[in-house]
């Protein structure tokens, strides 16, 4: 079995339309064929796992075939659920006459740009932590580049943010202890909630940064802009210690494609492929040809997956 499939978590990233969903599905299928219990999760709002497998996949885990399960996460639903959890958490902690105001504030915060990312991230964290013991491999089909990177760097950012909150809470609590003057530390449910979140993030961070357990793949096509974008994306990922070891170079014109027009195109493509091999010489390249048709059924996906698991 291919080394990639031996990991526990795989993230597949890249621009829209390059073949992330197809690659994720192909990897997940190959893993399932190798008798590993596999979960394929889509976090891209433009879901198409359902189309690929010609079944309805939604927010609940759906069995696709033997050993293969899928799930599509919807950021709007997640944001709603997330805000409700926050409200529930706070319900017992604030004065009852303040509840309406607090809920209003939470709703306002929920409409801010970072909220849906935070919610999506929360779900992603839960999936990794809850399912990793039940599945041999979890494959995440992620949204286009920038989004994925922000999502993956969140544990770090959230860690710092929570640390700041914890410190402030600690100071306030110390202050109360002194005021009450009985020397007993005050019980602070908010502090406990924050502490629990921090521990959860730390746990997932350990998994995401462990090369043995987690792998990152980027999909690109042999063209000028995708090369530049991938270079930048990898730089950012590296800065966050998220090492992308595999690049899937998809939709390469096959040798058998003939005609003068294609010959010219292939010439150009050759120079891009050469560039890709040079620029990304420190990564493993998985080259996949352009198929005659879209990858829309099991048979084509199977053929596609043979390139990924060579
Ligand atoms: N190697 C390939 N040959 C032919 N069609 C492909 C290939 N890879 C992907 N496709 C098709 O390209 C389209 C975009 O692929 P998809 O995996 O949905 O991209 P993404 O998830 O990155 O947006 C789909 O219609 C898919 O079937
Ligand atoms: Mg997709």
mmCIF file of C-alpha atoms and ligand atoms in Angstrom:
data_model
loop_
_atom_site.group_PDB
_atom_site.id
_atom_site.type_symbol
_atom_site.label_atom_id
_atom_site.label_comp_id
_atom_site.label_asym_id
_atom_site.label_seq_id
_atom_site.Cartn_x
_atom_site.Cartn_y
_atom_site.Cartn_z
ATOM 1 C CA UNK A 1 0.000 0.000 0.000
ATOM 2 C CA UNK A 2 1.093 3.528 -0.830
ATOM 3 C CA UNK A 3 2.715 5.444 2.042
ATOM 4 C CA UNK A 4 0.210 8.247 1.733
ATOM 5 C CA UNK A 5 -2.624 5.925 2.611
ATOM 6 C CA UNK A 6 -0.846 4.818 5.755
ATOM 7 C CA UNK A 7 -1.391 8.221 7.354
ATOM 8 C CA UNK A 8 -4.435 8.897 9.506
ATOM 9 C CA UNK A 9 -5.421 12.267 8.098
ATOM 10 C CA UNK A 10 -4.956 13.760 4.623
ATOM 11 C CA UNK A 11 -5.761 17.309 3.548
ATOM 12 C CA UNK A 12 -6.177 17.966 -0.143
ATOM 13 C CA UNK A 13 -5.902 21.621 -1.178
ATOM 14 C CA UNK A 14 -5.566 23.733 -4.293
ATOM 15 C CA UNK A 15 -7.468 26.156 -6.514
ATOM 16 C CA UNK A 16 -11.042 25.584 -7.653
ATOM 17 C CA UNK A 17 -11.490 23.222 -10.582
ATOM 18 C CA UNK A 18 -8.012 21.656 -10.498
ATOM 19 C CA UNK A 19 -9.267 18.295 -9.252
ATOM 20 C CA UNK A 20 -9.259 18.422 -5.431
ATOM 21 C CA UNK A 21 -12.550 16.605 -5.010
ATOM 22 C CA UNK A 22 -11.668 14.028 -7.640
ATOM 23 C CA UNK A 23 -8.255 13.417 -6.047
ATOM 24 C CA UNK A 24 -9.730 13.233 -2.527
ATOM 25 C CA UNK A 25 -12.377 10.795 -3.674
ATOM 26 C CA UNK A 26 -9.779 8.717 -5.523
ATOM 27 C CA UNK A 27 -7.497 8.565 -2.487
ATOM 28 C CA UNK A 28 -10.389 7.673 -0.208
ATOM 29 C CA UNK A 29 -11.522 4.979 -2.612
ATOM 30 C CA UNK A 30 -8.035 3.503 -2.882
ATOM 31 C CA UNK A 31 -7.809 3.437 0.901
ATOM 32 C CA UNK A 32 -11.187 1.714 1.209
ATOM 33 C CA UNK A 33 -10.106 -0.839 -1.396
ATOM 34 C CA UNK A 34 -7.060 -1.559 0.727
ATOM 35 C CA UNK A 35 -9.544 -2.571 3.455
ATOM 36 C CA UNK A 36 -9.033 0.535 5.520
ATOM 37 C CA UNK A 37 -12.089 2.130 7.084
ATOM 38 C CA UNK A 38 -12.076 5.532 5.401
ATOM 39 C CA UNK A 39 -13.936 8.794 5.859
ATOM 40 C CA UNK A 40 -14.068 11.416 3.119
ATOM 41 C CA UNK A 41 -15.016 14.891 4.357
ATOM 42 C CA UNK A 42 -15.725 17.893 2.168
ATOM 43 C CA UNK A 43 -15.294 21.359 3.656
ATOM 44 C CA UNK A 44 -15.593 23.144 0.317
ATOM 45 C CA UNK A 45 -18.888 25.053 0.085
ATOM 46 C CA UNK A 46 -18.992 23.901 -3.551
ATOM 47 C CA UNK A 47 -19.574 20.283 -2.529
ATOM 48 C CA UNK A 48 -19.412 17.614 -5.159
ATOM 49 C CA UNK A 49 -18.652 14.392 -3.328
ATOM 50 C CA UNK A 50 -22.304 13.470 -3.878
ATOM 51 C CA UNK A 51 -21.957 14.013 -7.629
ATOM 52 C CA UNK A 52 -18.810 11.951 -7.848
ATOM 53 C CA UNK A 53 -20.347 8.979 -6.089
ATOM 54 C CA UNK A 54 -23.829 9.605 -7.466
ATOM 55 C CA UNK A 55 -25.376 9.444 -3.998
ATOM 56 C CA UNK A 56 -26.790 12.092 -1.698
ATOM 57 C CA UNK A 57 -24.160 13.042 0.842
ATOM 58 C CA UNK A 58 -24.919 15.665 3.467
ATOM 59 C CA UNK A 59 -24.151 16.684 7.025
ATOM 60 C CA UNK A 60 -24.703 13.163 8.330
ATOM 61 C CA UNK A 61 -22.179 10.439 7.728
ATOM 62 C CA UNK A 62 -23.209 8.423 4.678
ATOM 63 C CA UNK A 63 -21.919 5.007 3.706
ATOM 64 C CA UNK A 64 -20.752 4.988 0.084
ATOM 65 C CA UNK A 65 -19.399 1.466 -0.292
ATOM 66 C CA UNK A 66 -17.635 -1.129 1.799
ATOM 67 C CA UNK A 67 -15.259 0.745 4.152
ATOM 68 C CA UNK A 68 -15.998 4.128 2.599
ATOM 69 C CA UNK A 69 -18.003 6.855 4.333
ATOM 70 C CA UNK A 70 -18.550 10.483 3.394
ATOM 71 C CA UNK A 71 -19.658 13.736 4.960
ATOM 72 C CA UNK A 72 -20.203 17.253 3.605
ATOM 73 C CA UNK A 73 -19.817 20.123 6.064
ATOM 74 C CA UNK A 74 -21.868 23.207 5.439
ATOM 75 C CA UNK A 75 -20.384 26.317 6.987
ATOM 76 C CA UNK A 76 -23.737 28.079 7.402
ATOM 77 C CA UNK A 77 -25.236 25.182 9.337
ATOM 78 C CA UNK A 78 -22.041 24.875 11.342
ATOM 79 C CA UNK A 79 -22.086 28.585 12.213
ATOM 80 C CA UNK A 80 -25.663 28.286 13.498
ATOM 81 C CA UNK A 81 -24.828 25.205 15.552
ATOM 82 C CA UNK A 82 -21.657 26.799 16.834
ATOM 83 C CA UNK A 83 -23.416 29.979 17.983
ATOM 84 C CA UNK A 84 -26.071 27.876 19.708
ATOM 85 C CA UNK A 85 -23.380 25.996 21.640
ATOM 86 C CA UNK A 86 -21.814 29.278 22.704
ATOM 87 C CA UNK A 87 -25.218 30.534 23.856
ATOM 88 C CA UNK A 88 -25.914 27.315 25.745
ATOM 89 C CA UNK A 89 -22.541 27.524 27.407
ATOM 90 C CA UNK A 90 -23.127 31.059 28.562
ATOM 91 C CA UNK A 91 -26.734 30.558 29.651
ATOM 92 C CA UNK A 92 -25.838 29.305 33.081
ATOM 93 C CA UNK A 93 -23.097 31.845 33.545
ATOM 94 C CA UNK A 94 -24.722 35.220 33.040
ATOM 95 C CA UNK A 95 -27.525 36.914 34.933
ATOM 96 C CA UNK A 96 -30.916 36.014 33.491
ATOM 97 C CA UNK A 97 -31.813 39.625 32.734
ATOM 98 C CA UNK A 98 -28.663 39.859 30.631
ATOM 99 C CA UNK A 99 -29.354 36.791 28.464
ATOM 100 C CA UNK A 100 -31.136 38.631 25.657
ATOM 101 C CA UNK A 101 -28.371 41.172 25.367
ATOM 102 C CA UNK A 102 -25.671 38.497 25.447
ATOM 103 C CA UNK A 103 -27.463 36.479 22.750
ATOM 104 C CA UNK A 104 -27.774 39.595 20.613
ATOM 105 C CA UNK A 105 -24.052 40.171 20.914
ATOM 106 C CA UNK A 106 -23.301 36.573 20.004
ATOM 107 C CA UNK A 107 -25.496 36.871 16.911
ATOM 108 C CA UNK A 108 -23.646 40.039 15.904
ATOM 109 C CA UNK A 109 -20.316 38.285 16.369
ATOM 110 C CA UNK A 110 -21.720 35.386 14.344
ATOM 111 C CA UNK A 111 -22.252 37.656 11.359
ATOM 112 C CA UNK A 112 -18.598 38.755 11.355
ATOM 113 C CA UNK A 113 -16.278 37.399 8.654
ATOM 114 C CA UNK A 114 -14.239 35.067 10.849
ATOM 115 C CA UNK A 115 -17.227 33.342 12.429
ATOM 116 C CA UNK A 116 -17.998 30.810 9.727
ATOM 117 C CA UNK A 117 -14.339 29.880 9.559
ATOM 118 C CA UNK A 118 -14.204 29.434 13.303
ATOM 119 C CA UNK A 119 -17.332 27.266 13.146
ATOM 120 C CA UNK A 120 -15.970 25.205 10.278
ATOM 121 C CA UNK A 121 -12.737 24.799 12.116
ATOM 122 C CA UNK A 122 -14.538 23.711 15.266
ATOM 123 C CA UNK A 123 -16.281 20.983 13.322
ATOM 124 C CA UNK A 124 -13.068 19.930 11.637
ATOM 125 C CA UNK A 125 -11.369 19.658 15.017
ATOM 126 C CA UNK A 126 -14.238 17.578 16.381
ATOM 127 C CA UNK A 127 -14.189 15.257 13.377
ATOM 128 C CA UNK A 128 -10.459 14.669 13.699
ATOM 129 C CA UNK A 129 -10.621 14.071 17.446
ATOM 130 C CA UNK A 130 -13.834 12.026 17.487
ATOM 131 C CA UNK A 131 -13.341 9.900 14.384
ATOM 132 C CA UNK A 132 -9.621 9.261 14.309
ATOM 133 C CA UNK A 133 -9.960 6.238 16.560
ATOM 134 C CA UNK A 134 -12.828 4.807 14.509
ATOM 135 C CA UNK A 135 -11.283 5.316 11.059
ATOM 136 C CA UNK A 136 -7.959 4.276 9.577
ATOM 137 C CA UNK A 137 -7.919 7.324 7.334
ATOM 138 C CA UNK A 138 -9.808 10.626 7.124
ATOM 139 C CA UNK A 139 -9.455 12.542 3.846
ATOM 140 C CA UNK A 140 -10.406 16.227 3.840
ATOM 141 C CA UNK A 141 -11.401 17.709 0.509
ATOM 142 C CA UNK A 142 -10.837 21.367 1.315
ATOM 143 C CA UNK A 143 -11.956 24.680 -0.148
ATOM 144 C CA UNK A 144 -9.679 26.675 -2.500
ATOM 145 C CA UNK A 145 -6.196 27.595 -1.364
ATOM 146 C CA UNK A 146 -6.287 30.717 0.830
ATOM 147 C CA UNK A 147 -9.218 29.421 2.781
ATOM 148 C CA UNK A 148 -7.552 26.124 3.617
ATOM 149 C CA UNK A 149 -4.412 27.742 4.861
ATOM 150 C CA UNK A 150 -6.329 30.090 7.113
ATOM 151 C CA UNK A 151 -8.335 27.178 8.405
ATOM 152 C CA UNK A 152 -5.283 25.108 9.152
ATOM 153 C CA UNK A 153 -3.406 27.900 10.890
ATOM 154 C CA UNK A 154 -6.354 28.539 13.171
ATOM 155 C CA UNK A 155 -5.242 26.189 15.974
ATOM 156 C CA UNK A 156 -2.203 28.353 16.439
ATOM 157 C CA UNK A 157 -4.127 31.625 16.265
ATOM 158 C CA UNK A 158 -6.916 30.344 18.487
ATOM 159 C CA UNK A 159 -4.344 29.036 20.943
ATOM 160 C CA UNK A 160 -2.812 32.496 21.288
ATOM 161 C CA UNK A 161 -6.214 34.130 21.506
ATOM 162 C CA UNK A 162 -7.443 31.740 24.185
ATOM 163 C CA UNK A 163 -4.206 32.194 26.128
ATOM 164 C CA UNK A 164 -4.905 35.924 26.233
ATOM 165 C CA UNK A 165 -8.463 35.328 27.439
ATOM 166 C CA UNK A 166 -7.317 32.819 30.042
ATOM 167 C CA UNK A 167 -4.745 35.249 31.384
ATOM 168 C CA UNK A 168 -7.343 38.010 31.690
ATOM 169 C CA UNK A 169 -9.792 35.662 33.410
ATOM 170 C CA UNK A 170 -7.078 34.502 35.790
ATOM 171 C CA UNK A 171 -6.271 38.084 36.781
ATOM 172 C CA UNK A 172 -9.943 38.901 37.325
ATOM 173 C CA UNK A 173 -10.375 35.776 39.405
ATOM 174 C CA UNK A 174 -7.350 36.611 41.545
ATOM 175 C CA UNK A 175 -8.824 40.008 42.050
ATOM 176 C CA UNK A 176 -12.121 38.488 43.211
ATOM 177 C CA UNK A 177 -10.321 36.122 45.532
ATOM 178 C CA UNK A 178 -8.620 39.062 47.164
ATOM 179 C CA UNK A 179 -11.868 40.989 47.382
ATOM 180 C CA UNK A 180 -13.669 38.098 48.998
ATOM 181 C CA UNK A 181 -10.628 37.741 51.142
ATOM 182 C CA UNK A 182 -11.156 34.130 52.055
ATOM 183 C CA UNK A 183 -8.196 32.958 50.023
ATOM 184 C CA UNK A 184 -10.252 30.319 48.181
ATOM 185 C CA UNK A 185 -9.911 30.501 44.414
ATOM 186 C CA UNK A 186 -13.236 31.440 42.822
ATOM 187 C CA UNK A 187 -14.900 28.883 40.591
ATOM 188 C CA UNK A 188 -15.045 30.205 37.077
ATOM 189 C CA UNK A 189 -16.995 28.216 34.487
ATOM 190 C CA UNK A 190 -15.814 30.507 31.661
ATOM 191 C CA UNK A 191 -12.220 29.769 32.573
ATOM 192 C CA UNK A 192 -12.978 26.062 32.490
ATOM 193 C CA UNK A 193 -14.668 26.258 29.089
ATOM 194 C CA UNK A 194 -11.712 28.176 27.678
ATOM 195 C CA UNK A 195 -9.256 25.764 29.216
ATOM 196 C CA UNK A 196 -11.129 22.809 27.709
ATOM 197 C CA UNK A 197 -11.084 24.436 24.273
ATOM 198 C CA UNK A 198 -7.417 25.118 24.587
ATOM 199 C CA UNK A 199 -6.716 21.499 25.375
ATOM 200 C CA UNK A 200 -8.831 20.382 22.439
ATOM 201 C CA UNK A 201 -6.907 22.657 20.069
ATOM 202 C CA UNK A 202 -3.589 21.527 21.455
ATOM 203 C CA UNK A 203 -4.576 17.910 20.868
ATOM 204 C CA UNK A 204 -5.604 18.491 17.273
ATOM 205 C CA UNK A 205 -2.538 20.584 16.653
ATOM 206 C CA UNK A 206 -0.339 17.667 17.734
ATOM 207 C CA UNK A 207 -2.063 15.458 15.187
ATOM 208 C CA UNK A 208 -1.966 18.032 12.369
ATOM 209 C CA UNK A 209 1.736 18.672 12.862
ATOM 210 C CA UNK A 210 2.712 15.017 13.085
ATOM 211 C CA UNK A 211 4.178 14.033 9.689
ATOM 212 C CA UNK A 212 3.615 10.380 10.405
ATOM 213 C CA UNK A 213 -0.087 10.829 10.967
ATOM 214 C CA UNK A 214 -1.080 13.786 8.804
ATOM 215 C CA UNK A 215 -0.270 14.467 5.167
ATOM 216 C CA UNK A 216 -0.948 17.540 3.041
ATOM 217 C CA UNK A 217 -1.419 17.368 -0.699
ATOM 218 C CA UNK A 218 -1.811 20.182 -3.165
ATOM 219 C CA UNK A 219 -3.382 19.765 -6.550
ATOM 220 C CA UNK A 220 -2.337 21.974 -9.456
ATOM 221 C CA UNK A 221 -2.505 21.975 -13.211
ATOM 222 C CA UNK A 222 0.529 22.639 -15.424
ATOM 223 C CA UNK A 223 -0.074 26.332 -16.140
ATOM 224 C CA UNK A 224 1.708 29.544 -15.249
ATOM 225 C CA UNK A 225 -0.546 31.019 -12.538
ATOM 226 C CA UNK A 226 -1.202 27.785 -10.665
ATOM 227 C CA UNK A 227 2.566 27.286 -10.352
ATOM 228 C CA UNK A 228 3.037 30.738 -8.812
ATOM 229 C CA UNK A 229 0.045 30.316 -6.516
ATOM 230 C CA UNK A 230 1.163 26.903 -5.365
ATOM 231 C CA UNK A 231 4.641 28.229 -4.657
ATOM 232 C CA UNK A 232 3.173 30.955 -2.429
ATOM 233 C CA UNK A 233 0.756 28.599 -0.735
ATOM 234 C CA UNK A 234 3.508 26.112 0.091
ATOM 235 C CA UNK A 235 5.630 28.899 1.546
ATOM 236 C CA UNK A 236 2.826 29.895 3.901
ATOM 237 C CA UNK A 237 2.124 26.283 4.818
ATOM 238 C CA UNK A 238 5.820 25.714 5.540
ATOM 239 C CA UNK A 239 5.871 28.767 7.787
ATOM 240 C CA UNK A 240 3.158 27.136 9.858
ATOM 241 C CA UNK A 241 5.057 23.819 9.862
ATOM 242 C CA UNK A 242 2.384 22.207 7.726
ATOM 243 C CA UNK A 243 4.550 20.388 5.240
ATOM 244 C CA UNK A 244 3.041 19.590 1.866
ATOM 245 C CA UNK A 245 5.018 16.569 0.707
ATOM 246 C CA UNK A 246 2.861 15.621 -2.270
ATOM 247 C CA UNK A 247 1.795 17.641 -5.253
ATOM 248 C CA UNK A 248 -0.731 16.230 -7.661
ATOM 249 C CA UNK A 249 -0.064 17.613 -11.121
ATOM 250 C CA UNK A 250 -3.390 17.007 -12.770
ATOM 251 C CA UNK A 251 -4.811 17.236 -16.271
ATOM 252 C CA UNK A 252 -1.528 16.701 -18.112
ATOM 253 C CA UNK A 253 -2.137 16.303 -21.838
ATOM 254 C CA UNK A 254 -1.636 12.627 -22.651
ATOM 255 C CA UNK A 255 0.860 11.647 -25.328
ATOM 256 C CA UNK A 256 -1.864 10.103 -27.399
ATOM 257 C CA UNK A 257 -3.739 13.388 -27.750
ATOM 258 C CA UNK A 258 -3.006 14.314 -31.335
ATOM 259 C CA UNK A 259 -3.560 17.216 -33.723
ATOM 260 C CA UNK A 260 -1.526 20.313 -34.475
ATOM 261 C CA UNK A 261 -3.321 22.437 -31.913
ATOM 262 C CA UNK A 262 -2.665 20.000 -29.086
ATOM 263 C CA UNK A 263 0.930 19.509 -30.182
ATOM 264 C CA UNK A 264 1.482 23.216 -29.660
ATOM 265 C CA UNK A 265 -0.301 23.149 -26.308
ATOM 266 C CA UNK A 266 1.762 20.168 -25.228
ATOM 267 C CA UNK A 267 4.949 22.015 -26.126
ATOM 268 C CA UNK A 268 3.974 24.837 -23.793
ATOM 269 C CA UNK A 269 2.896 22.398 -21.136
ATOM 270 C CA UNK A 270 6.250 20.652 -21.286
ATOM 271 C CA UNK A 271 7.986 23.832 -20.231
ATOM 272 C CA UNK A 272 5.575 24.228 -17.309
ATOM 273 C CA UNK A 273 6.102 20.628 -16.266
ATOM 274 C CA UNK A 274 9.844 21.176 -16.382
ATOM 275 C CA UNK A 275 9.382 24.259 -14.218
ATOM 276 C CA UNK A 276 7.205 22.331 -11.772
ATOM 277 C CA UNK A 277 9.796 19.562 -11.460
ATOM 278 C CA UNK A 278 12.504 22.148 -10.759
ATOM 279 C CA UNK A 279 10.605 24.491 -8.426
ATOM 280 C CA UNK A 280 9.096 21.654 -6.430
ATOM 281 C CA UNK A 281 12.027 19.258 -6.607
ATOM 282 C CA UNK A 282 11.823 18.741 -2.838
ATOM 283 C CA UNK A 283 8.263 17.384 -3.032
ATOM 284 C CA UNK A 284 6.858 14.152 -4.382
ATOM 285 C CA UNK A 285 5.014 14.742 -7.638
ATOM 286 C CA UNK A 286 2.039 12.655 -8.632
ATOM 287 C CA UNK A 287 1.318 13.189 -12.298
ATOM 288 C CA UNK A 288 -2.163 12.504 -13.608
ATOM 289 C CA UNK A 289 -3.162 12.803 -17.275
ATOM 290 C CA UNK A 290 -6.185 14.631 -18.601
ATOM 291 C CA UNK A 291 -8.924 12.093 -19.253
ATOM 292 C CA UNK A 292 -11.151 12.195 -22.300
ATOM 293 C CA UNK A 293 -14.150 12.804 -20.077
ATOM 294 C CA UNK A 294 -14.957 14.135 -16.613
ATOM 295 C CA UNK A 295 -14.421 11.725 -13.755
ATOM 296 C CA UNK A 296 -18.036 10.949 -13.012
ATOM 297 C CA UNK A 297 -18.252 7.291 -12.124
ATOM 298 C CA UNK A 298 -16.580 4.550 -10.131
ATOM 299 C CA UNK A 299 -14.744 3.082 -13.100
ATOM 300 C CA UNK A 300 -13.108 6.380 -14.110
ATOM 301 C CA UNK A 301 -12.349 7.186 -10.497
ATOM 302 C CA UNK A 302 -10.669 3.819 -10.162
ATOM 303 C CA UNK A 303 -8.487 4.521 -13.203
ATOM 304 C CA UNK A 304 -7.735 7.981 -11.802
ATOM 305 C CA UNK A 305 -6.752 6.499 -8.455
ATOM 306 C CA UNK A 306 -4.187 4.152 -10.030
ATOM 307 C CA UNK A 307 -2.081 7.234 -10.773
ATOM 308 C CA UNK A 308 -2.219 8.360 -7.154
ATOM 309 C CA UNK A 309 -1.206 5.070 -5.636
ATOM 310 C CA UNK A 310 1.545 4.054 -8.039
HETATM 311 N N1 LIG B 1 -7.512 14.246 -14.911
HETATM 312 C C1 LIG B 1 -8.730 14.660 -15.269
HETATM 313 N N2 LIG B 1 -9.217 14.451 -16.513
HETATM 314 C C2 LIG B 1 -10.434 14.887 -16.879
HETATM 315 N N3 LIG B 1 -11.277 15.526 -16.084
HETATM 316 C C3 LIG B 1 -10.854 15.780 -14.816
HETATM 317 C C4 LIG B 1 -9.581 15.357 -14.338
HETATM 318 N N4 LIG B 1 -9.473 15.744 -13.033
HETATM 319 C C5 LIG B 1 -10.612 16.372 -12.730
HETATM 320 N N5 LIG B 1 -11.458 16.392 -13.793
HETATM 321 C C6 LIG B 1 -12.775 17.038 -13.879
HETATM 322 O O1 LIG B 1 -12.591 18.436 -13.663
HETATM 323 C C7 LIG B 1 -13.693 18.978 -12.941
HETATM 324 C C8 LIG B 1 -13.182 19.649 -11.670
HETATM 325 O O2 LIG B 1 -12.652 18.647 -10.802
HETATM 326 P P1 LIG B 1 -12.908 18.691 -9.232
HETATM 327 O O3 LIG B 1 -12.266 17.498 -8.658
HETATM 328 O O4 LIG B 1 -14.357 18.892 -8.964
HETATM 329 O O5 LIG B 1 -12.095 20.016 -8.873
HETATM 330 P P2 LIG B 1 -12.056 20.852 -7.503
HETATM 331 O O6 LIG B 1 -12.617 19.987 -6.426
HETATM 332 O O7 LIG B 1 -10.608 21.164 -7.312
HETATM 333 O O8 LIG B 1 -12.852 22.080 -7.746
HETATM 334 C C9 LIG B 1 -14.638 17.838 -12.678
HETATM 335 O O9 LIG B 1 -15.641 17.850 -13.654
HETATM 336 C C10 LIG B 1 -13.760 16.584 -12.824
HETATM 337 O O10 LIG B 1 -14.482 15.456 -13.231
HETATM 338 MG MG1 LIG B 2 -14.272 20.369 -5.150
#
